[in-house]
Amino acid sequence: MSQPSVILATASYDHTIRFWEAQSGKCYRTIQYPDSQVNRLEITPDKKYLAAAGNPHIRLFDVNSNSPQPVMSYDSHTNNVMAVGFQCDGNWMYSGSEDGTVKIWDLRAPGCQREYESRAAVNTVILHPNQTELISGDQNGNIRVWDLTANSCSCELVPEVDTAVRSLTVMWDGTMVVAANNNGTCYVWRLLRGNQTMTNFEPLHRLQAHNGYILKCLLSPELCEHHRYLATASSDHTVKIWNVDNRFTLERALVGHQRWVWDCVYSVDGAYLITASSDTTARIWNMSNGGVIQVYQGHHKSTVCCALHDGAEPCST
């Protein structure tokens, strides 16, 4: 099976993962995932594998195979895995779970290599572009920086006490972090650095982006032209696009989904945005005018996560 140039995958509460032809909207492969719902999808940097974060395991599927069976299963979490991602060279994987832990997995060796205790259900984990720090957000409102070199927590902050941090995103150059919470608020910090590690979060902006939950926030990629943007996906059925370079003014609202929008992901050049919604569909939007280019229909229940790999993404160091 030849590798498609664009890999688009979605997962749903109908216990399936679907692969789509991005332009035509045709589903060309369906994987049954009977053991649990899938909370998050991520494609490896080399496009070879798709990681599906479920409950309580992570399964790795071969993108270029028709086999329904995973090639690897990672099983030491004890509750829903809510976050999964890869180091830029694809050597290791990180995850965060409602069991209160952040874990690191060496893809070349069996078992969990490291574990960090967050003491509350972990909703989101991101890897800083320096590839040496993880940032996690949990149900109690805590944000923690895990220094992988020192093997310890190097920073903690709580933007709103007892308000769950639902999503985190970091600018591609490592200069900015955004946290989105259940009150519809985004907190923005400038990252001050010393000796190549984060030393301080300097408050930059507080954005009341939605009246409902923010389920995903995402900063635009390095190759995005003209301006830098923040996308926020919400339970209010919309995705809003904010102009980072113009003090987070609202650029446009993407309106069309009929229910909660759970996830979003940019194309590598920032020209398009893929969204996944409880209305069972995924959509691709044109970022220049807010129009819908394609609707991906085939799931029978809420579509809660999506993953896209459409080009060579730069590996920051």
mmCIF file of C-alpha atoms in Angstrom:
data_model
loop_
_atom_site.group_PDB
_atom_site.id
_atom_site.type_symbol
_atom_site.label_atom_id
_atom_site.label_comp_id
_atom_site.label_asym_id
_atom_site.label_seq_id
_atom_site.Cartn_x
_atom_site.Cartn_y
_atom_site.Cartn_z
ATOM 1 C CA MET A 1 0.000 0.000 0.000
ATOM 2 C CA SER A 2 1.598 3.290 -1.074
ATOM 3 C CA GLN A 3 1.786 6.066 1.464
ATOM 4 C CA PRO A 4 -0.614 8.956 0.804
ATOM 5 C CA SER A 5 0.986 12.405 0.729
ATOM 6 C CA VAL A 6 -1.642 13.661 3.173
ATOM 7 C CA ILE A 7 -2.658 11.528 6.135
ATOM 8 C CA LEU A 8 -5.927 12.537 7.797
ATOM 9 C CA ALA A 9 -7.420 10.397 10.554
ATOM 10 C CA THR A 10 -10.422 10.828 12.837
ATOM 11 C CA ALA A 11 -11.758 8.855 15.794
ATOM 12 C CA SER A 12 -15.254 8.647 17.199
ATOM 13 C CA TYR A 13 -17.290 7.356 20.103
ATOM 14 C CA ASP A 14 -18.555 4.785 17.582
ATOM 15 C CA HIS A 15 -15.295 2.904 18.350
ATOM 16 C CA THR A 16 -13.755 3.401 14.934
ATOM 17 C CA ILE A 17 -10.755 5.233 13.534
ATOM 18 C CA ARG A 18 -11.151 6.400 9.950
ATOM 19 C CA PHE A 19 -8.547 7.431 7.386
ATOM 20 C CA TRP A 20 -9.684 9.917 4.738
ATOM 21 C CA GLU A 21 -8.651 11.172 1.345
ATOM 22 C CA ALA A 22 -8.368 14.817 2.305
ATOM 23 C CA GLN A 23 -9.522 16.341 -0.983
ATOM 24 C CA SER A 24 -12.350 14.004 -1.936
ATOM 25 C CA GLY A 25 -13.654 13.331 1.564
ATOM 26 C CA LYS A 26 -13.639 9.585 0.866
ATOM 27 C CA CYS A 27 -12.902 7.210 3.747
ATOM 28 C CA TYR A 28 -10.361 4.669 2.502
ATOM 29 C CA ARG A 29 -9.713 2.701 5.695
ATOM 30 C CA THR A 30 -11.592 1.982 8.931
ATOM 31 C CA ILE A 31 -10.045 0.473 12.058
ATOM 32 C CA GLN A 32 -12.333 -1.017 14.675
ATOM 33 C CA TYR A 33 -11.394 0.042 18.223
ATOM 34 C CA PRO A 34 -13.749 -2.018 20.413
ATOM 35 C CA ASP A 35 -11.931 -1.797 23.762
ATOM 36 C CA SER A 36 -12.695 1.848 24.576
ATOM 37 C CA GLN A 37 -13.340 5.268 23.129
ATOM 38 C CA VAL A 38 -10.370 7.070 21.542
ATOM 39 C CA ASN A 39 -9.495 10.354 23.241
ATOM 40 C CA ARG A 40 -6.603 11.548 21.092
ATOM 41 C CA LEU A 41 -4.825 10.735 17.838
ATOM 42 C CA GLU A 42 -1.274 11.600 16.820
ATOM 43 C CA ILE A 43 0.776 10.682 13.756
ATOM 44 C CA THR A 44 4.499 9.996 14.092
ATOM 45 C CA PRO A 45 6.831 12.539 12.443
ATOM 46 C CA ASP A 46 7.846 9.990 9.792
ATOM 47 C CA LYS A 47 4.176 9.290 8.903
ATOM 48 C CA LYS A 48 4.599 5.576 9.577
ATOM 49 C CA TYR A 49 2.388 5.153 12.640
ATOM 50 C CA LEU A 50 -0.796 6.483 14.195
ATOM 51 C CA ALA A 51 -1.060 6.542 17.989
ATOM 52 C CA ALA A 52 -4.544 6.191 19.473
ATOM 53 C CA ALA A 53 -4.966 7.150 23.132
ATOM 54 C CA GLY A 54 -7.760 5.179 24.754
ATOM 55 C CA ASN A 55 -8.703 3.861 28.175
ATOM 56 C CA PRO A 56 -6.298 2.985 29.648
ATOM 57 C CA HIS A 57 -3.906 2.104 26.829
ATOM 58 C CA ILE A 58 -2.173 3.637 23.826
ATOM 59 C CA ARG A 59 -2.184 1.646 20.606
ATOM 60 C CA LEU A 60 0.152 2.203 17.667
ATOM 61 C CA PHE A 61 -1.182 1.387 14.184
ATOM 62 C CA ASP A 62 0.743 1.074 10.923
ATOM 63 C CA VAL A 63 -0.449 3.861 8.618
ATOM 64 C CA ASN A 64 0.550 1.944 5.472
ATOM 65 C CA SER A 65 -1.002 -1.395 6.356
ATOM 66 C CA ASN A 66 -4.526 -2.730 5.985
ATOM 67 C CA SER A 67 -4.138 -4.749 9.161
ATOM 68 C CA PRO A 68 -6.726 -3.926 11.834
ATOM 69 C CA GLN A 69 -4.307 -4.996 14.563
ATOM 70 C CA PRO A 70 -2.006 -2.534 16.359
ATOM 71 C CA VAL A 71 1.718 -3.051 15.984
ATOM 72 C CA MET A 72 2.302 -2.068 19.614
ATOM 73 C CA SER A 73 0.306 -1.460 22.791
ATOM 74 C CA TYR A 74 1.427 0.693 25.746
ATOM 75 C CA ASP A 75 -0.420 -0.387 28.845
ATOM 76 C CA SER A 76 0.806 1.083 32.145
ATOM 77 C CA HIS A 77 -1.744 3.898 32.527
ATOM 78 C CA THR A 78 -4.746 3.032 34.696
ATOM 79 C CA ASN A 79 -7.335 5.503 33.341
ATOM 80 C CA ASN A 80 -8.234 7.476 30.213
ATOM 81 C CA VAL A 81 -5.186 8.642 28.254
ATOM 82 C CA MET A 82 -6.036 12.225 27.303
ATOM 83 C CA ALA A 83 -2.808 13.350 25.628
ATOM 84 C CA VAL A 84 -0.228 11.735 23.394
ATOM 85 C CA GLY A 85 2.606 13.101 21.261
ATOM 86 C CA PHE A 86 6.048 12.400 19.866
ATOM 87 C CA GLN A 87 9.545 13.797 20.155
ATOM 88 C CA CYS A 88 10.430 15.428 16.816
ATOM 89 C CA ASP A 89 12.736 12.609 15.681
ATOM 90 C CA GLY A 90 10.148 10.024 16.672
ATOM 91 C CA ASN A 91 12.422 8.307 19.197
ATOM 92 C CA TRP A 92 10.044 8.594 22.117
ATOM 93 C CA MET A 93 6.421 9.278 22.955
ATOM 94 C CA TYR A 94 4.792 11.140 25.830
ATOM 95 C CA SER A 95 1.329 10.766 27.322
ATOM 96 C CA GLY A 96 -0.933 12.193 30.016
ATOM 97 C CA SER A 97 -3.803 10.415 31.725
ATOM 98 C CA GLU A 98 -6.723 10.875 34.066
ATOM 99 C CA ASP A 99 -4.770 8.563 36.392
ATOM 100 C CA GLY A 100 -2.798 11.701 37.320
ATOM 101 C CA THR A 101 0.464 10.806 35.579
ATOM 102 C CA VAL A 102 2.595 11.976 32.684
ATOM 103 C CA LYS A 103 4.637 9.192 31.103
ATOM 104 C CA ILE A 104 7.474 8.904 28.611
ATOM 105 C CA TRP A 105 7.846 5.859 26.375
ATOM 106 C CA ASP A 106 10.923 4.891 24.386
ATOM 107 C CA LEU A 107 9.550 3.566 21.102
ATOM 108 C CA ARG A 108 12.638 1.378 20.688
ATOM 109 C CA ALA A 109 12.175 -0.389 24.031
ATOM 110 C CA PRO A 110 9.223 -1.938 25.857
ATOM 111 C CA GLY A 111 7.536 -0.352 28.868
ATOM 112 C CA CYS A 112 7.257 3.118 30.341
ATOM 113 C CA GLN A 113 10.651 4.818 30.756
ATOM 114 C CA ARG A 114 9.647 7.690 33.066
ATOM 115 C CA GLU A 115 6.627 8.753 35.092
ATOM 116 C CA TYR A 116 5.712 12.099 36.650
ATOM 117 C CA GLU A 117 2.935 12.553 39.234
ATOM 118 C CA SER A 118 0.540 15.458 38.671
ATOM 119 C CA ARG A 119 -1.741 14.553 41.622
ATOM 120 C CA ALA A 120 -4.842 15.308 39.526
ATOM 121 C CA ALA A 121 -6.331 14.030 36.281
ATOM 122 C CA VAL A 122 -4.128 15.200 33.403
ATOM 123 C CA ASN A 123 -6.116 16.667 30.493
ATOM 124 C CA THR A 124 -3.352 17.954 28.245
ATOM 125 C CA VAL A 125 0.399 17.602 27.680
ATOM 126 C CA ILE A 126 2.587 19.378 25.118
ATOM 127 C CA LEU A 127 6.278 19.143 24.295
ATOM 128 C CA HIS A 128 8.243 22.379 24.178
ATOM 129 C CA PRO A 129 10.091 22.873 20.855
ATOM 130 C CA ASN A 130 13.400 22.504 22.738
ATOM 131 C CA GLN A 131 12.404 18.801 23.098
ATOM 132 C CA THR A 132 13.563 18.787 26.757
ATOM 133 C CA GLU A 133 10.478 20.026 28.601
ATOM 134 C CA LEU A 134 6.896 18.802 28.842
ATOM 135 C CA ILE A 135 4.085 21.087 29.984
ATOM 136 C CA SER A 136 0.958 19.515 31.505
ATOM 137 C CA GLY A 137 -2.430 20.852 32.548
ATOM 138 C CA ASP A 138 -4.783 19.071 34.933
ATOM 139 C CA GLN A 139 -8.328 18.956 36.221
ATOM 140 C CA ASN A 140 -7.493 20.999 39.340
ATOM 141 C CA GLY A 141 -6.195 23.914 37.281
ATOM 142 C CA ASN A 142 -2.471 23.227 37.688
ATOM 143 C CA ILE A 143 0.081 23.783 34.931
ATOM 144 C CA ARG A 144 3.440 22.100 35.457
ATOM 145 C CA VAL A 145 6.696 22.109 33.529
ATOM 146 C CA TRP A 146 8.602 18.820 33.604
ATOM 147 C CA ASP A 147 12.314 19.254 32.937
ATOM 148 C CA LEU A 148 13.407 16.027 31.254
ATOM 149 C CA THR A 149 17.088 16.802 31.717
ATOM 150 C CA ALA A 150 16.763 17.371 35.466
ATOM 151 C CA ASN A 151 13.996 14.724 35.629
ATOM 152 C CA SER A 152 11.835 16.938 37.874
ATOM 153 C CA CYS A 153 9.086 19.547 37.937
ATOM 154 C CA SER A 154 10.747 22.923 37.354
ATOM 155 C CA CYS A 155 7.722 25.228 37.426
ATOM 156 C CA GLU A 156 4.100 25.285 38.622
ATOM 157 C CA LEU A 157 1.335 27.841 38.131
ATOM 158 C CA VAL A 158 -2.427 27.978 38.621
ATOM 159 C CA PRO A 159 -4.242 30.526 36.438
ATOM 160 C CA GLU A 160 -7.626 29.774 38.055
ATOM 161 C CA VAL A 161 -7.946 27.635 41.180
ATOM 162 C CA ASP A 162 -10.109 24.531 40.712
ATOM 163 C CA THR A 163 -10.832 25.394 37.066
ATOM 164 C CA ALA A 164 -9.721 22.568 34.793
ATOM 165 C CA VAL A 165 -7.010 23.334 32.240
ATOM 166 C CA ARG A 166 -8.454 21.672 29.168
ATOM 167 C CA SER A 167 -5.804 22.400 26.531
ATOM 168 C CA LEU A 168 -2.288 23.806 26.173
ATOM 169 C CA THR A 169 -0.407 25.011 23.126
ATOM 170 C CA VAL A 170 3.090 26.428 22.630
ATOM 171 C CA MET A 171 4.362 28.711 19.865
ATOM 172 C CA TRP A 172 6.661 26.945 17.395
ATOM 173 C CA ASP A 173 9.623 29.106 18.468
ATOM 174 C CA GLY A 174 9.035 28.421 22.164
ATOM 175 C CA THR A 175 8.284 32.036 23.089
ATOM 176 C CA MET A 176 4.633 31.732 24.102
ATOM 177 C CA VAL A 177 2.301 29.315 25.888
ATOM 178 C CA VAL A 178 -1.504 29.428 25.921
ATOM 179 C CA ALA A 179 -3.736 27.564 28.372
ATOM 180 C CA ALA A 180 -7.494 27.184 27.802
ATOM 181 C CA ASN A 181 -9.936 26.261 30.547
ATOM 182 C CA ASN A 182 -13.490 25.191 31.273
ATOM 183 C CA ASN A 183 -14.616 28.809 31.766
ATOM 184 C CA GLY A 184 -13.887 29.675 28.142
ATOM 185 C CA THR A 185 -10.791 31.648 29.089
ATOM 186 C CA CYS A 186 -7.336 31.580 27.499
ATOM 187 C CA TYR A 187 -4.294 32.622 29.521
ATOM 188 C CA VAL A 188 -1.264 33.672 27.515
ATOM 189 C CA TRP A 189 2.295 33.813 28.840
ATOM 190 C CA ARG A 190 5.554 34.916 27.318
ATOM 191 C CA LEU A 191 8.242 32.365 28.112
ATOM 192 C CA LEU A 192 11.427 33.801 29.549
ATOM 193 C CA ARG A 193 14.426 31.574 29.161
ATOM 194 C CA GLY A 194 17.822 30.917 30.629
ATOM 195 C CA ASN A 195 20.324 28.203 29.719
ATOM 196 C CA GLN A 196 17.881 26.770 27.173
ATOM 197 C CA THR A 197 15.188 25.949 29.733
ATOM 198 C CA MET A 198 12.077 27.749 30.871
ATOM 199 C CA THR A 199 12.721 29.956 33.886
ATOM 200 C CA ASN A 200 9.608 32.095 34.103
ATOM 201 C CA PHE A 201 6.117 32.623 32.710
ATOM 202 C CA GLU A 202 5.448 36.316 32.151
ATOM 203 C CA PRO A 203 1.674 37.048 31.943
ATOM 204 C CA LEU A 204 0.911 38.520 28.534
ATOM 205 C CA HIS A 205 -2.832 38.362 27.952
ATOM 206 C CA ARG A 206 -6.124 37.039 29.287
ATOM 207 C CA LEU A 207 -8.675 36.280 26.594
ATOM 208 C CA GLN A 208 -12.344 35.524 27.280
ATOM 209 C CA ALA A 209 -12.719 33.544 24.088
ATOM 210 C CA HIS A 210 -15.991 31.639 24.584
ATOM 211 C CA ASN A 211 -18.916 31.412 26.972
ATOM 212 C CA GLY A 212 -18.683 27.617 27.020
ATOM 213 C CA TYR A 213 -15.840 25.171 27.534
ATOM 214 C CA ILE A 214 -12.742 25.519 25.380
ATOM 215 C CA LEU A 215 -11.958 21.951 24.385
ATOM 216 C CA LYS A 216 -8.847 22.680 22.293
ATOM 217 C CA CYS A 217 -6.550 25.643 21.751
ATOM 218 C CA LEU A 218 -3.882 25.636 19.067
ATOM 219 C CA LEU A 219 -1.291 28.163 17.880
ATOM 220 C CA SER A 220 -0.535 28.291 14.162
ATOM 221 C CA PRO A 221 2.600 26.577 12.784
ATOM 222 C CA GLU A 222 5.921 28.061 11.742
ATOM 223 C CA LEU A 223 5.126 28.176 8.041
ATOM 224 C CA CYS A 224 1.894 30.135 8.531
ATOM 225 C CA GLU A 225 2.089 33.277 6.398
ATOM 226 C CA HIS A 226 1.434 36.909 7.343
ATOM 227 C CA HIS A 227 0.243 36.566 10.943
ATOM 228 C CA ARG A 228 0.307 34.164 13.861
ATOM 229 C CA TYR A 229 -3.066 32.842 14.977
ATOM 230 C CA LEU A 230 -4.691 31.072 17.904
ATOM 231 C CA ALA A 231 -7.582 28.700 17.214
ATOM 232 C CA THR A 232 -10.034 27.893 20.035
ATOM 233 C CA ALA A 233 -12.584 25.072 19.663
ATOM 234 C CA SER A 234 -15.549 25.169 22.005
ATOM 235 C CA SER A 235 -18.692 23.552 23.342
ATOM 236 C CA ASP A 236 -20.552 26.552 21.851
ATOM 237 C CA HIS A 237 -20.279 24.802 18.429
ATOM 238 C CA THR A 238 -17.760 27.314 17.022
ATOM 239 C CA VAL A 239 -14.049 27.608 16.403
ATOM 240 C CA LYS A 240 -12.674 31.119 16.783
ATOM 241 C CA ILE A 241 -9.495 32.402 15.150
ATOM 242 C CA TRP A 242 -7.571 35.077 17.058
ATOM 243 C CA ASN A 243 -4.830 37.293 15.636
ATOM 244 C CA VAL A 244 -1.863 36.875 17.971
ATOM 245 C CA ASP A 245 0.079 39.775 16.463
ATOM 246 C CA ASN A 246 -2.845 42.185 16.891
ATOM 247 C CA ARG A 247 -3.409 41.679 20.639
ATOM 248 C CA PHE A 248 -5.548 38.578 20.134
ATOM 249 C CA THR A 249 -8.317 40.338 18.248
ATOM 250 C CA LEU A 250 -10.983 38.069 16.768
ATOM 251 C CA GLU A 251 -10.135 37.379 13.123
ATOM 252 C CA ARG A 252 -13.183 35.224 12.386
ATOM 253 C CA ALA A 253 -15.491 32.574 13.780
ATOM 254 C CA LEU A 254 -15.828 29.254 11.956
ATOM 255 C CA VAL A 255 -19.540 28.478 12.089
ATOM 256 C CA GLY A 256 -21.138 25.303 10.768
ATOM 257 C CA HIS A 257 -20.755 22.518 13.294
ATOM 258 C CA GLN A 258 -24.020 21.638 15.031
ATOM 259 C CA ARG A 259 -22.586 20.433 18.333
ATOM 260 C CA TRP A 260 -19.414 20.632 20.449
ATOM 261 C CA VAL A 261 -16.120 21.018 18.599
ATOM 262 C CA TRP A 262 -13.626 18.775 20.369
ATOM 263 C CA ASP A 263 -10.433 19.031 18.384
ATOM 264 C CA CYS A 264 -8.642 20.974 15.676
ATOM 265 C CA VAL A 265 -5.363 20.739 13.801
ATOM 266 C CA TYR A 266 -3.636 23.050 11.312
ATOM 267 C CA SER A 267 -2.192 22.077 7.960
ATOM 268 C CA VAL A 268 1.583 22.412 7.936
ATOM 269 C CA ASP A 269 1.417 25.830 6.249
ATOM 270 C CA GLY A 270 -1.425 27.117 8.409
ATOM 271 C CA ALA A 271 -3.679 27.654 5.383
ATOM 272 C CA TYR A 272 -6.279 25.094 6.502
ATOM 273 C CA LEU A 273 -7.800 23.885 9.762
ATOM 274 C CA ILE A 274 -9.342 20.459 10.400
ATOM 275 C CA THR A 275 -12.010 20.215 13.119
ATOM 276 C CA ALA A 276 -13.815 17.301 14.805
ATOM 277 C CA SER A 277 -17.259 17.606 16.338
ATOM 278 C CA SER A 278 -19.981 15.840 18.302
ATOM 279 C CA ASP A 279 -22.177 16.313 15.217
ATOM 280 C CA THR A 280 -20.308 13.178 13.923
ATOM 281 C CA THR A 281 -18.399 15.096 11.233
ATOM 282 C CA ALA A 282 -14.947 16.494 10.664
ATOM 283 C CA ARG A 283 -14.454 19.562 8.487
ATOM 284 C CA ILE A 284 -11.617 21.288 6.688
ATOM 285 C CA TRP A 285 -11.756 25.084 6.657
ATOM 286 C CA ASN A 286 -10.029 27.656 4.484
ATOM 287 C CA MET A 287 -8.274 29.968 6.933
ATOM 288 C CA SER A 288 -8.227 32.894 4.493
ATOM 289 C CA ASN A 289 -12.007 33.222 4.249
ATOM 290 C CA GLY A 290 -13.463 30.845 6.855
ATOM 291 C CA GLY A 291 -15.181 28.700 4.244
ATOM 292 C CA VAL A 292 -15.727 24.952 4.503
ATOM 293 C CA ILE A 293 -13.793 23.031 1.845
ATOM 294 C CA GLN A 294 -14.798 19.473 2.741
ATOM 295 C CA VAL A 295 -17.036 17.670 5.237
ATOM 296 C CA TYR A 296 -15.954 14.188 6.330
ATOM 297 C CA GLN A 297 -19.046 12.074 7.022
ATOM 298 C CA GLY A 298 -19.108 8.440 8.047
ATOM 299 C CA HIS A 299 -18.876 8.243 11.821
ATOM 300 C CA HIS A 300 -22.100 7.379 13.642
ATOM 301 C CA LYS A 301 -21.373 9.084 16.951
ATOM 302 C CA SER A 302 -19.384 12.070 18.188
ATOM 303 C CA THR A 303 -16.122 12.631 16.301
ATOM 304 C CA VAL A 304 -13.803 13.681 19.113
ATOM 305 C CA CYS A 305 -10.288 13.821 17.695
ATOM 306 C CA CYS A 306 -8.404 14.251 14.456
ATOM 307 C CA ALA A 307 -4.814 14.030 13.258
ATOM 308 C CA LEU A 308 -3.225 15.412 10.110
ATOM 309 C CA HIS A 309 0.201 14.976 8.559
ATOM 310 C CA ASP A 310 0.505 16.796 5.247
ATOM 311 C CA GLY A 311 4.174 17.690 4.959
ATOM 312 C CA ALA A 312 7.620 17.791 6.484
ATOM 313 C CA GLU A 313 7.330 19.624 9.780
ATOM 314 C CA PRO A 314 10.450 21.382 11.044
ATOM 315 C CA CYS A 315 12.109 19.865 14.074
ATOM 316 C CA SER A 316 13.045 22.750 16.367
ATOM 317 C CA THR A 317 16.006 22.367 18.674
#
